[in-house]
PDB file of C-alpha atoms in Angstrom:
ATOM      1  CA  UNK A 859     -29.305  69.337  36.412  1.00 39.00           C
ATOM      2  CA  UNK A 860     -32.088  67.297  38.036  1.00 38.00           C
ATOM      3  CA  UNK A 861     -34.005  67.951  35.227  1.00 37.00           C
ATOM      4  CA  UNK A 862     -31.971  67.134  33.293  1.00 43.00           C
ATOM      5  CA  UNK A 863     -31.235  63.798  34.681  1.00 44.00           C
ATOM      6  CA  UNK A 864     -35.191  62.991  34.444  1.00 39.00           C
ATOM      7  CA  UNK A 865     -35.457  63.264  30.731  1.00 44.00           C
ATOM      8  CA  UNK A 866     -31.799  61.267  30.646  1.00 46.00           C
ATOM      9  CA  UNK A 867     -33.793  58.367  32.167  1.00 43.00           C
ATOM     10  CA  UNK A 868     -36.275  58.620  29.414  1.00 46.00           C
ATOM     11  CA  UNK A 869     -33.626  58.165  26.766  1.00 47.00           C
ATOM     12  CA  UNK A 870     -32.818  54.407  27.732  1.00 50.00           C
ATOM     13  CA  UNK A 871     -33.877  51.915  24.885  1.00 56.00           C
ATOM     14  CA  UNK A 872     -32.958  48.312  25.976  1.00 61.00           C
ATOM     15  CA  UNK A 873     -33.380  47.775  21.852  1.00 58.00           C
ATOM     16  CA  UNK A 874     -29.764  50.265  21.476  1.00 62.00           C
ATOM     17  CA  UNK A 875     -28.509  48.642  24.610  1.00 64.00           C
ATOM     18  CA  UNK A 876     -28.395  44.945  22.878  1.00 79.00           C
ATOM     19  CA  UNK A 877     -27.474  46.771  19.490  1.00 86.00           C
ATOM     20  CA  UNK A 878     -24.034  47.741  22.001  1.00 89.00           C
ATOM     21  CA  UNK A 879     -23.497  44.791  23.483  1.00 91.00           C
ATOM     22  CA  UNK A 880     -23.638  42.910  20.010  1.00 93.00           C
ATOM     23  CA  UNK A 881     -21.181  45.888  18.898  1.00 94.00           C
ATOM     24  CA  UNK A 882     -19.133  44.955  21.666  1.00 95.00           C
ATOM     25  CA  UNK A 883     -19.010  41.170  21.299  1.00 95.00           C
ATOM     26  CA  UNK A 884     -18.321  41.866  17.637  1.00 95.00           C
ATOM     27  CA  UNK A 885     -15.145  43.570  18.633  1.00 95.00           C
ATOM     28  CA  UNK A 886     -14.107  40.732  20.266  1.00 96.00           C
ATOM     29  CA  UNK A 887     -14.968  38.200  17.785  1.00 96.00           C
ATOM     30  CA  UNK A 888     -13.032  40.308  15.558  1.00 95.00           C
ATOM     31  CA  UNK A 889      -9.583  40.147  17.804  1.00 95.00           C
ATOM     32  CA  UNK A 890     -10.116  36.680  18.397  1.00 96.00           C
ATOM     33  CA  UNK A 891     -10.588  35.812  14.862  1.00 96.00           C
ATOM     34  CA  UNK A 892      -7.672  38.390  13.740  1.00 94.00           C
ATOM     35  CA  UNK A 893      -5.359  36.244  16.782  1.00 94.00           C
ATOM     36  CA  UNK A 894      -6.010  32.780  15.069  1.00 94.00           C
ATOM     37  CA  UNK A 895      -5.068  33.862  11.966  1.00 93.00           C
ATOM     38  CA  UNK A 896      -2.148  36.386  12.461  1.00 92.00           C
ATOM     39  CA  UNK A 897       0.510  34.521  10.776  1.00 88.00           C
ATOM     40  CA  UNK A 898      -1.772  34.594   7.057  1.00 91.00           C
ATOM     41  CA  UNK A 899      -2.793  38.165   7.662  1.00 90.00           C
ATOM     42  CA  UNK A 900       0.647  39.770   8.397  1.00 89.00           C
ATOM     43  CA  UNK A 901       1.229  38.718   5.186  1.00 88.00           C
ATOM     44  CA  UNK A 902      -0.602  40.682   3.495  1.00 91.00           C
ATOM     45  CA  UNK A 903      -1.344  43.310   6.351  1.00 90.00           C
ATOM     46  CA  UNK A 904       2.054  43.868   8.678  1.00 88.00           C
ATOM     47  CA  UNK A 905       2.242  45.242  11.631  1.00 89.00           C
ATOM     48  CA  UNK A 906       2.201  49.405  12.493  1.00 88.00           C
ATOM     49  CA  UNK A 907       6.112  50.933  12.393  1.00 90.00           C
ATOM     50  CA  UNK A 908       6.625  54.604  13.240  1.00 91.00           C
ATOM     51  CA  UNK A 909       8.632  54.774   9.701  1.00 89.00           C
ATOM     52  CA  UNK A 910       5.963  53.332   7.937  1.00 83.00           C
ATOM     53  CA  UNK A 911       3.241  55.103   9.535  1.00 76.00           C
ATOM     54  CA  UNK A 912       0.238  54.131   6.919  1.00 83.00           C
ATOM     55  CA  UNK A 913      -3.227  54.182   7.676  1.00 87.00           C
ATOM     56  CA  UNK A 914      -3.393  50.238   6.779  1.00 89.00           C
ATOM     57  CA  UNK A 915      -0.724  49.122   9.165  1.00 89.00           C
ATOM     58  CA  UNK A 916      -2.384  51.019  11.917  1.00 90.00           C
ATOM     59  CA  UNK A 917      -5.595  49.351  11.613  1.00 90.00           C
ATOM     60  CA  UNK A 918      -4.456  45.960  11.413  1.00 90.00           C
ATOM     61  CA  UNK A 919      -1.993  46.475  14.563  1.00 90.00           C
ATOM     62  CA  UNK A 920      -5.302  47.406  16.414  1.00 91.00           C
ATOM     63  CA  UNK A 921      -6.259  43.783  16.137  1.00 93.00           C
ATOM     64  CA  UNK A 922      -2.395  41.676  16.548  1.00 93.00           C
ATOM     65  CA  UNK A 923      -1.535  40.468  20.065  1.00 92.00           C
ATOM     66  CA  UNK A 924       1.747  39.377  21.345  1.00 89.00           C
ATOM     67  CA  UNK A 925       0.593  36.460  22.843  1.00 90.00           C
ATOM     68  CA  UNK A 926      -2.320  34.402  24.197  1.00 93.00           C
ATOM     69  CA  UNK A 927      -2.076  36.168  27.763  1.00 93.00           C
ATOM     70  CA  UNK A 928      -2.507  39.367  25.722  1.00 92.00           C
ATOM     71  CA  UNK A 929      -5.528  38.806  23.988  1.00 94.00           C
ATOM     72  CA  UNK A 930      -7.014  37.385  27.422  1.00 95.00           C
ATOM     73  CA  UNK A 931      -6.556  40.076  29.574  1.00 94.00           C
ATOM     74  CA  UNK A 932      -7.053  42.834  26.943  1.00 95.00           C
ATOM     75  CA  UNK A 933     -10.645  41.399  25.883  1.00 95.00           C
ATOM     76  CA  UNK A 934     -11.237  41.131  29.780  1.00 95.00           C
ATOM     77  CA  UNK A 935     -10.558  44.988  30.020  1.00 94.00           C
ATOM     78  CA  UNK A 936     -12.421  45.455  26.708  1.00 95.00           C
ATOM     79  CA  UNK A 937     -15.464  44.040  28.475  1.00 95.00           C
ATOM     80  CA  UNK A 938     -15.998  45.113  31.513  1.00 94.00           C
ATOM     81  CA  UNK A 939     -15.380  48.326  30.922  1.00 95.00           C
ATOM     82  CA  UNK A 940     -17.177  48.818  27.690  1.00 95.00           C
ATOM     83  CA  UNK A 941     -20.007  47.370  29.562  1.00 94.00           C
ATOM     84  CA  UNK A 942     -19.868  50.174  31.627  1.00 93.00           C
ATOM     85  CA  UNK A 943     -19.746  52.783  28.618  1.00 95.00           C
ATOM     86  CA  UNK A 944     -21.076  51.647  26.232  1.00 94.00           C
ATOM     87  CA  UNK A 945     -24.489  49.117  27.165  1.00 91.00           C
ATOM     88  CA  UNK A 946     -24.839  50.153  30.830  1.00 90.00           C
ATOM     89  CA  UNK A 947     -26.200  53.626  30.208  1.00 89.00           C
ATOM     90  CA  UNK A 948     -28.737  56.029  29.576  1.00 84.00           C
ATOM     91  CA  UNK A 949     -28.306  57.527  26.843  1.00 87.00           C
ATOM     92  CA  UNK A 950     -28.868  56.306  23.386  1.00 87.00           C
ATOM     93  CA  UNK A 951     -26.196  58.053  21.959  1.00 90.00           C
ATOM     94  CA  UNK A 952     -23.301  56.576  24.626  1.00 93.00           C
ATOM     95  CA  UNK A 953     -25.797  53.624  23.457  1.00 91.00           C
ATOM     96  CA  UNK A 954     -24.723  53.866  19.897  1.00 91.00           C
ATOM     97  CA  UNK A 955     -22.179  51.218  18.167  1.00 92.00           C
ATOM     98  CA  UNK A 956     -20.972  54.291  16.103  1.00 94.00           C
ATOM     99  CA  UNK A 957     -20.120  55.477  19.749  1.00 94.00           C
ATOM    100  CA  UNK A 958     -17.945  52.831  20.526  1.00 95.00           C
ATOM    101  CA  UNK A 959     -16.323  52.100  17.247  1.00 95.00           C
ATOM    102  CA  UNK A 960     -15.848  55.918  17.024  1.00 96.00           C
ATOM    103  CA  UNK A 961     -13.634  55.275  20.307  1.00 96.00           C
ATOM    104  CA  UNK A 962     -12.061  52.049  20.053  1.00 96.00           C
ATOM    105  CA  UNK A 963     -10.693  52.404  16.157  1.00 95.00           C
ATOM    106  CA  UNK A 964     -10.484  56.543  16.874  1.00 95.00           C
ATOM    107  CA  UNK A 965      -8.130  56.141  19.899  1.00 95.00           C
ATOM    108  CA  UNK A 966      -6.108  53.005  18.008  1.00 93.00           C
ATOM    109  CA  UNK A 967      -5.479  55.325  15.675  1.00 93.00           C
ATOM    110  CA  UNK A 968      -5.135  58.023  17.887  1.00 94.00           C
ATOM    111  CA  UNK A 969      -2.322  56.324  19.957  1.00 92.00           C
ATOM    112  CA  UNK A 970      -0.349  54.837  16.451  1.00 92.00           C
ATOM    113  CA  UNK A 971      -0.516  58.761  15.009  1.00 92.00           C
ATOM    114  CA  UNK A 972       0.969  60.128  18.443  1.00 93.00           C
ATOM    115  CA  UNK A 973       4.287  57.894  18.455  1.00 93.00           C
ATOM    116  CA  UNK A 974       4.754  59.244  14.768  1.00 93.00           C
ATOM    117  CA  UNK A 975       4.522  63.036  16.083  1.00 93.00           C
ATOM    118  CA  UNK A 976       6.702  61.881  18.938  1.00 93.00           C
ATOM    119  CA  UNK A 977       9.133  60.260  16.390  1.00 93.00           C
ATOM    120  CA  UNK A 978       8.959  63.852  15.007  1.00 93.00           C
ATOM    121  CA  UNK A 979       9.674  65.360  18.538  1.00 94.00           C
ATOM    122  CA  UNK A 980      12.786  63.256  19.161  1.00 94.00           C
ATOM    123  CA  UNK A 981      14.186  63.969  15.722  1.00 94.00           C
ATOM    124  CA  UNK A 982      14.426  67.603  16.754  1.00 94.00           C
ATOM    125  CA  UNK A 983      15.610  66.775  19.991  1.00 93.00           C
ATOM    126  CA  UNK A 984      18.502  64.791  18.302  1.00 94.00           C
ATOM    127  CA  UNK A 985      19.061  67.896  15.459  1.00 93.00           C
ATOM    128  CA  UNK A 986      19.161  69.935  18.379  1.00 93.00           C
ATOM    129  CA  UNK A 987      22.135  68.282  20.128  1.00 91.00           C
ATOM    130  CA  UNK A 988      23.989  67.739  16.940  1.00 92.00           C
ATOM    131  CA  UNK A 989      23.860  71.640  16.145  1.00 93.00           C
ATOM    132  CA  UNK A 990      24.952  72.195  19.638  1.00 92.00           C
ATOM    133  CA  UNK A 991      27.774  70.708  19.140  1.00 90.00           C
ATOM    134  CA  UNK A 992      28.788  71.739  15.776  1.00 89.00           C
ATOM    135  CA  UNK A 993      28.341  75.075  17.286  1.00 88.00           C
ATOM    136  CA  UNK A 994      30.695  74.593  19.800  1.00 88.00           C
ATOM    137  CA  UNK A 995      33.670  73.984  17.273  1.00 86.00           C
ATOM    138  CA  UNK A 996      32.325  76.512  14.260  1.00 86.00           C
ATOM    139  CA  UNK A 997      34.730  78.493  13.588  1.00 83.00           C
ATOM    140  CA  UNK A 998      33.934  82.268  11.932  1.00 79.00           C
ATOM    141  CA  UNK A 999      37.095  83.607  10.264  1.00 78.00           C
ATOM    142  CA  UNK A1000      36.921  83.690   7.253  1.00 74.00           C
ATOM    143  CA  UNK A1001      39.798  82.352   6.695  1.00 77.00           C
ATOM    144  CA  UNK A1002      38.357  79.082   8.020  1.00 77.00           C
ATOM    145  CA  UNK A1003      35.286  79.123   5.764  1.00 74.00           C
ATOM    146  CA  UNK A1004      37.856  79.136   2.866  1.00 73.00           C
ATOM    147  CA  UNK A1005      39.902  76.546   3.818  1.00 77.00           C
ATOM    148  CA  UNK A1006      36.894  74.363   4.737  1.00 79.00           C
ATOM    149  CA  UNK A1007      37.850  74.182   8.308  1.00 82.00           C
ATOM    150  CA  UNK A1008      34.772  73.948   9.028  1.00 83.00           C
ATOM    151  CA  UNK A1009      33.457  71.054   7.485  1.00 83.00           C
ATOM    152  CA  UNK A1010      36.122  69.429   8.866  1.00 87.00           C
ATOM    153  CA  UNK A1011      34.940  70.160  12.599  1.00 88.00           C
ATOM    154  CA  UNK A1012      32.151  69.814  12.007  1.00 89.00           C
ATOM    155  CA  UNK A1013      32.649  66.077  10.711  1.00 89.00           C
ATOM    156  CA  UNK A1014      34.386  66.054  14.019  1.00 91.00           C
ATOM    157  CA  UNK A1015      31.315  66.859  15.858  1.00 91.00           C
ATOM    158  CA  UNK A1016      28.936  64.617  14.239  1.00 91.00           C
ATOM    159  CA  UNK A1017      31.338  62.142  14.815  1.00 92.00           C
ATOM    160  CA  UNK A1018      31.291  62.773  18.254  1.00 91.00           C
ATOM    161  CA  UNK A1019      27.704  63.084  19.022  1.00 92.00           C
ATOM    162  CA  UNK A1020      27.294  59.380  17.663  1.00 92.00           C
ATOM    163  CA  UNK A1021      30.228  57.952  19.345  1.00 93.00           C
ATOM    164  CA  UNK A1022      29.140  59.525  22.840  1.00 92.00           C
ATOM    165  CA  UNK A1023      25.219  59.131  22.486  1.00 92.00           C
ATOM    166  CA  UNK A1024      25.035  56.056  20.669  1.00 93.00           C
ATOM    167  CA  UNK A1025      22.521  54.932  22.893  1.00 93.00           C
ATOM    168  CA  UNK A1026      20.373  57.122  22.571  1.00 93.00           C
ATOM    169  CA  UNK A1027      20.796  57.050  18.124  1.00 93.00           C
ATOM    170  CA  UNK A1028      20.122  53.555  18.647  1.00 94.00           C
ATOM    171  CA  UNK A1029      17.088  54.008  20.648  1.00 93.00           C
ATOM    172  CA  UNK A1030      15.766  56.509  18.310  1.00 93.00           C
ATOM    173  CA  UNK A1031      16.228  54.322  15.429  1.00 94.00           C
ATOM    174  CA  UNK A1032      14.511  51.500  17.287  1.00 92.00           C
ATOM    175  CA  UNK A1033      11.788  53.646  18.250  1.00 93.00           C
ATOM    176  CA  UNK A1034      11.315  54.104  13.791  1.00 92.00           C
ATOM    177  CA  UNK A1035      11.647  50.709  12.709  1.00 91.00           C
ATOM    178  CA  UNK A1036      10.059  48.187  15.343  1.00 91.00           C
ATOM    179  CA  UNK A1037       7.207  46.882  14.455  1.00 89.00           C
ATOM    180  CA  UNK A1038       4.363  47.306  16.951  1.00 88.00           C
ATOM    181  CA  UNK A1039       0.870  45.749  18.028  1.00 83.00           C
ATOM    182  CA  UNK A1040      -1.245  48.577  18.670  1.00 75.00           C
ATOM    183  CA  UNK A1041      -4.535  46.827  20.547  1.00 86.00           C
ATOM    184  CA  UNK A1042      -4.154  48.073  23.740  1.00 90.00           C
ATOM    185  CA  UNK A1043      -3.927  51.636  22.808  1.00 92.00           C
ATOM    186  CA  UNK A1044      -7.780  50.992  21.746  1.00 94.00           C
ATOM    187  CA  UNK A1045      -8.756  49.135  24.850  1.00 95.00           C
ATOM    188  CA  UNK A1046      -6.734  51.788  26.886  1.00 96.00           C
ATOM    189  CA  UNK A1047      -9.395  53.910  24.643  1.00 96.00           C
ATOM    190  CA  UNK A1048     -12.066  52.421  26.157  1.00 96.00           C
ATOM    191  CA  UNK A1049     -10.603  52.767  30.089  1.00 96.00           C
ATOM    192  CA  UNK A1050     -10.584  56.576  28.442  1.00 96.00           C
ATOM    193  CA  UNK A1051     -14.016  57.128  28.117  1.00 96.00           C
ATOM    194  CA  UNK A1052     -14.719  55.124  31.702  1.00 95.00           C
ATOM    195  CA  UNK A1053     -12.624  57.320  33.574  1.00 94.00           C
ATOM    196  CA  UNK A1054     -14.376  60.437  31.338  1.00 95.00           C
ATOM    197  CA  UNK A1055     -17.779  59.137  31.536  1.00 94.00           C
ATOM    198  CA  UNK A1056     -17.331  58.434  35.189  1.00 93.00           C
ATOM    199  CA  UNK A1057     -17.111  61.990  36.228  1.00 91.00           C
ATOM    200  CA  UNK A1058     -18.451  63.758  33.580  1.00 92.00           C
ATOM    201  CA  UNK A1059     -21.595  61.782  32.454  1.00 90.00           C
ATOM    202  CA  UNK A1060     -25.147  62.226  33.745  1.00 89.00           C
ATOM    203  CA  UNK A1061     -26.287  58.646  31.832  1.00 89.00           C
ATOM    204  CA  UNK A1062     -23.154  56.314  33.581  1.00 90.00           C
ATOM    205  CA  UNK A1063     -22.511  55.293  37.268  1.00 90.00           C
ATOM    206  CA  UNK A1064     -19.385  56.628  38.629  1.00 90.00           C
ATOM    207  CA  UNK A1065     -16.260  54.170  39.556  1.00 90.00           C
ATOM    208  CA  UNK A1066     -16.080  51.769  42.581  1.00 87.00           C
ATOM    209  CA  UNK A1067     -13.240  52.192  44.889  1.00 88.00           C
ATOM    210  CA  UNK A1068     -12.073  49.358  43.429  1.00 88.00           C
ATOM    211  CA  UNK A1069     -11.856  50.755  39.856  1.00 88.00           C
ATOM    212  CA  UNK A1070     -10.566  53.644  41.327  1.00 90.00           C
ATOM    213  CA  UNK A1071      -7.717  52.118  42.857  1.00 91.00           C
ATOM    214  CA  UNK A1072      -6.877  49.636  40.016  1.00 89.00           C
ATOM    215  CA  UNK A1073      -6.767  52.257  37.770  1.00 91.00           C
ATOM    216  CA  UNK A1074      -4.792  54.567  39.869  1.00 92.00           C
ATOM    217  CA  UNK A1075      -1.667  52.487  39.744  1.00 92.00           C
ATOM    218  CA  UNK A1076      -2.442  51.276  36.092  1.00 91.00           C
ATOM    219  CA  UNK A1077      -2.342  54.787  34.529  1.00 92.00           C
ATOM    220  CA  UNK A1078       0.262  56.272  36.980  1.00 92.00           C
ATOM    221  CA  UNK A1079       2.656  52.939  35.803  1.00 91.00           C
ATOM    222  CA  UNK A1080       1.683  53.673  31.586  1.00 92.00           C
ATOM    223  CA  UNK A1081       2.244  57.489  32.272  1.00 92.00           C
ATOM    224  CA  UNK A1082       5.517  56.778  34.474  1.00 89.00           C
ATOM    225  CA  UNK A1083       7.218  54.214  31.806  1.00 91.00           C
ATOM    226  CA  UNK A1084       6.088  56.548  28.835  1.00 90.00           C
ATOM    227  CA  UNK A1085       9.105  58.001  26.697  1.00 88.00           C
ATOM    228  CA  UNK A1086       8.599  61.483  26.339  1.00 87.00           C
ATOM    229  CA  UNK A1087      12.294  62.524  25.536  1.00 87.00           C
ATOM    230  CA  UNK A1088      15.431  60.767  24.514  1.00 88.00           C
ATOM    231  CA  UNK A1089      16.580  60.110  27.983  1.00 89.00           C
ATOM    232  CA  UNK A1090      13.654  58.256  28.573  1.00 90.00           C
ATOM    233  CA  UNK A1091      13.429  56.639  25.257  1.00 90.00           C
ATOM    234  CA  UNK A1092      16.709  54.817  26.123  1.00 92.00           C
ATOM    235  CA  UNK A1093      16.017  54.132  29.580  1.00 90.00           C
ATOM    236  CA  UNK A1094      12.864  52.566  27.564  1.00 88.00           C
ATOM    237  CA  UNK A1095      14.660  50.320  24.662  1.00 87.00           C
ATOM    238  CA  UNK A1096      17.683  49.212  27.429  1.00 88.00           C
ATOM    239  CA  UNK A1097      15.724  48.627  30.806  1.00 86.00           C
ATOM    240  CA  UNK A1098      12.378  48.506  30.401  1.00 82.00           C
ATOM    241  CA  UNK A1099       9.791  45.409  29.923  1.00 84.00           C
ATOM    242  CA  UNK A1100       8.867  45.648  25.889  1.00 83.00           C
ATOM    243  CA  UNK A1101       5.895  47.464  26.245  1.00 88.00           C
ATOM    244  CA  UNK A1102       4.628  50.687  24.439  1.00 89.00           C
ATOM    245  CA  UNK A1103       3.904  52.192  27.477  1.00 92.00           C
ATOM    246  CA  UNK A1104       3.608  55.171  25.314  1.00 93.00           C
ATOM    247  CA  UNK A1105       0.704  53.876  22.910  1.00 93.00           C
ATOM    248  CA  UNK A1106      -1.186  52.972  25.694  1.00 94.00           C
ATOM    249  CA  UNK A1107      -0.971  56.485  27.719  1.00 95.00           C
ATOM    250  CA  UNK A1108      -1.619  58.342  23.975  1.00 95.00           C
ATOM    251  CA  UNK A1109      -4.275  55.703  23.362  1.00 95.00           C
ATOM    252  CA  UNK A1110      -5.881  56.969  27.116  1.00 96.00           C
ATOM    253  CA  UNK A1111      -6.005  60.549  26.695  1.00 96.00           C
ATOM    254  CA  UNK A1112      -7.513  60.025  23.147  1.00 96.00           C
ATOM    255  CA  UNK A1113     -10.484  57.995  24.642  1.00 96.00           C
ATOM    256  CA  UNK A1114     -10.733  60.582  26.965  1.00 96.00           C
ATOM    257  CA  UNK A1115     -10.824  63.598  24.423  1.00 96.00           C
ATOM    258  CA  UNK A1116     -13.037  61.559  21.954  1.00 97.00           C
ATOM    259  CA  UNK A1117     -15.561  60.816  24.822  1.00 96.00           C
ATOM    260  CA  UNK A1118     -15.868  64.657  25.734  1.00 96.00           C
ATOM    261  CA  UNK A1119     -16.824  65.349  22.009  1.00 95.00           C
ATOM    262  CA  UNK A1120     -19.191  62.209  22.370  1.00 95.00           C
ATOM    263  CA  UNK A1121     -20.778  63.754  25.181  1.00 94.00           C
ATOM    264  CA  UNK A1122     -21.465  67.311  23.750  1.00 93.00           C
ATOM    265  CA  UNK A1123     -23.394  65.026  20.900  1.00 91.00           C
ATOM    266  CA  UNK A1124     -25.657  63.589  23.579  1.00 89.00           C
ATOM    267  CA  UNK A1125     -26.055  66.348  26.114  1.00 88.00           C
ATOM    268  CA  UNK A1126     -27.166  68.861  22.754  1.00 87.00           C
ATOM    269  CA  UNK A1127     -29.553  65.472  21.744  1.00 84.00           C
ATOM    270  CA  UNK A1128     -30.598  65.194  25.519  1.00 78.00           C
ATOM    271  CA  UNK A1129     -31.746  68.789  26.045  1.00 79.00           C
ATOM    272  CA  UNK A1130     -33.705  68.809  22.072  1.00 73.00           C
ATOM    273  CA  UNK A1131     -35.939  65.757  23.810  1.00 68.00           C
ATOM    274  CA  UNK A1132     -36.394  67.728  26.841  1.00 67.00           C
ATOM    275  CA  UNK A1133     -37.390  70.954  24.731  1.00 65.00           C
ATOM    276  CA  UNK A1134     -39.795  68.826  22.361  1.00 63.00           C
ATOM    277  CA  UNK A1135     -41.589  67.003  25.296  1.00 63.00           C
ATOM    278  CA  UNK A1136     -42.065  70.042  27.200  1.00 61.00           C
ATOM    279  CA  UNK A1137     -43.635  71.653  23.802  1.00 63.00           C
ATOM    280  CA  UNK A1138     -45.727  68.614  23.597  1.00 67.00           C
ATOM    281  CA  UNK A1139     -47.118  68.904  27.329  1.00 61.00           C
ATOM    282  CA  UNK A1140     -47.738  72.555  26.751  1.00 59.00           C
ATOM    283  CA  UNK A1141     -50.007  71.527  23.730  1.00 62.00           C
ATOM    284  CA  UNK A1142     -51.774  69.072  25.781  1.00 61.00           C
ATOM    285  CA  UNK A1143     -52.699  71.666  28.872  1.00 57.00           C
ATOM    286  CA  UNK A1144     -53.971  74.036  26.099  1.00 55.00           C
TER     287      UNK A1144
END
């Protein structure tokens, strides 16, 4: 490993470490352009819904924000910690803007794909207590199949499960049609590959205890107000602050799973220097 670590130094280019920063501050520009003009774009580009769930719509959500507060503090986070990935480093691949648009856009779209599978997963949790309940009245005669008794229950039951759950139908159908804005699930990306590249990374300093701590109670809030069943999902729509607590913790663990196949790139790219310069010092001696 301390080998290792010696030809990692070698890799640094301050040339690929401007090339990220400019990447960087071109991400910003971007959001800050995309802010001042939202009204004329969501015209012809709206914003990311779970029913919708096209490519298009989850790009352009990447770059809407709620408010003026929101684009603040989300190209604050977007900075300082993609300083820390992305331009403070040793490697030239971490070094890369493909790197960090591969992470940014990847876990934006990342975090938009993972509500529609969720929207999936609560659809079968909802079929699931329907059919429990039609169950519960089905009647087998046969004589009740021919008279259509059945149906008739069963009407009953669906009935029922509406009238008695209607929160949670309403908070499923919210969960479809909102409209969202989907940039912090790529900054929340970014916090990804800190955390990732923090304890995994040979070519990035680990976390101060401040980091540590701030991002302690920032990921164990996003996990803790995530909806990851219906119960939760209408606790969500009914009592909770209009977030998408859930984007952002999706968002997260894509950053993180993105940065691990990042890191196989440079590690294999580290250790083919290492093998060529030892070749080359070999020739020399000879």
């Amino acid at each position: 490993q301390h080998f290792s670590r010696v030809c990692a130094d070698k890799e640094f280019f301050p040339i690929m470490a401007n090339k990220a920063r400019r990447t960087l501050y071109l991400i910003v520009a971007v959001n800050i352009f995309v802010y001042m003009n939202q009204d004329d774009l969501m015209r012809w580009f709206q914003m990311f819904s779970v029913d919708d769930g096209s490519i298009v719509s989850m790009f352009a959500s990447m770059f809407y924000h709620a408010d003026m507060m929101h684009l603040i503090f989300n190209m604050i986070g977007l900075v300082i910690f993609g300083e820390k990935v992305f331009v403070n480093t040793k490697s030239s691949v971490w070094q890369s803007p493909y790197a960090m648009l591969l992470i940014y856009l990847g876990s934006g779209i990342c975090g938009a794909s993972g509500l529609v599978g969720l929207s999936h997963f609560f659809d079968a949790q909802w079929r699931g207590r329907m059919h429990k309940n039609r169950h519960a009245v089905t009647c087998s005669n046969w004589l009740c199949e021919k008279v259509g008794l059945n149906w008739m229950t069963h009407s009953a039951a669906d009935i029922y499960t509406y009238l008695f759950h209607a929160d949670e139908a309403i908070a499923l159908m919210h969960f479809k049609f909102v409209r969202r804005i989907g940039a912090s699930g790529a900054v929340y990306g970014v916090i990804g590959a800190r955390l990732y590249t923090s304890s995994f990374s040979i070519w990035h300093c680990t976390m101060s205890n401040l980091e540590v701590l701030f991002l302690i109670g920032d990921i164990s809030r996003e996990f803790s107000m995530s909806s990851i069943n219906l119960s939760s999902l209408v606790e969500g729509l009914f009592h909770g602050d209009g977030i998408d607590h859930t984007c952002h913790a999706i968002g997260l663990l894509s950053g993180v799973i993105i940065s691990a196949a990042v890191q196989i790139v440079a590690r294999r790219r580290s250790q083919n220097s290492c093998q060529n310069e030892q070749r080359q010092n070999q020739r020399i001696e000879r």
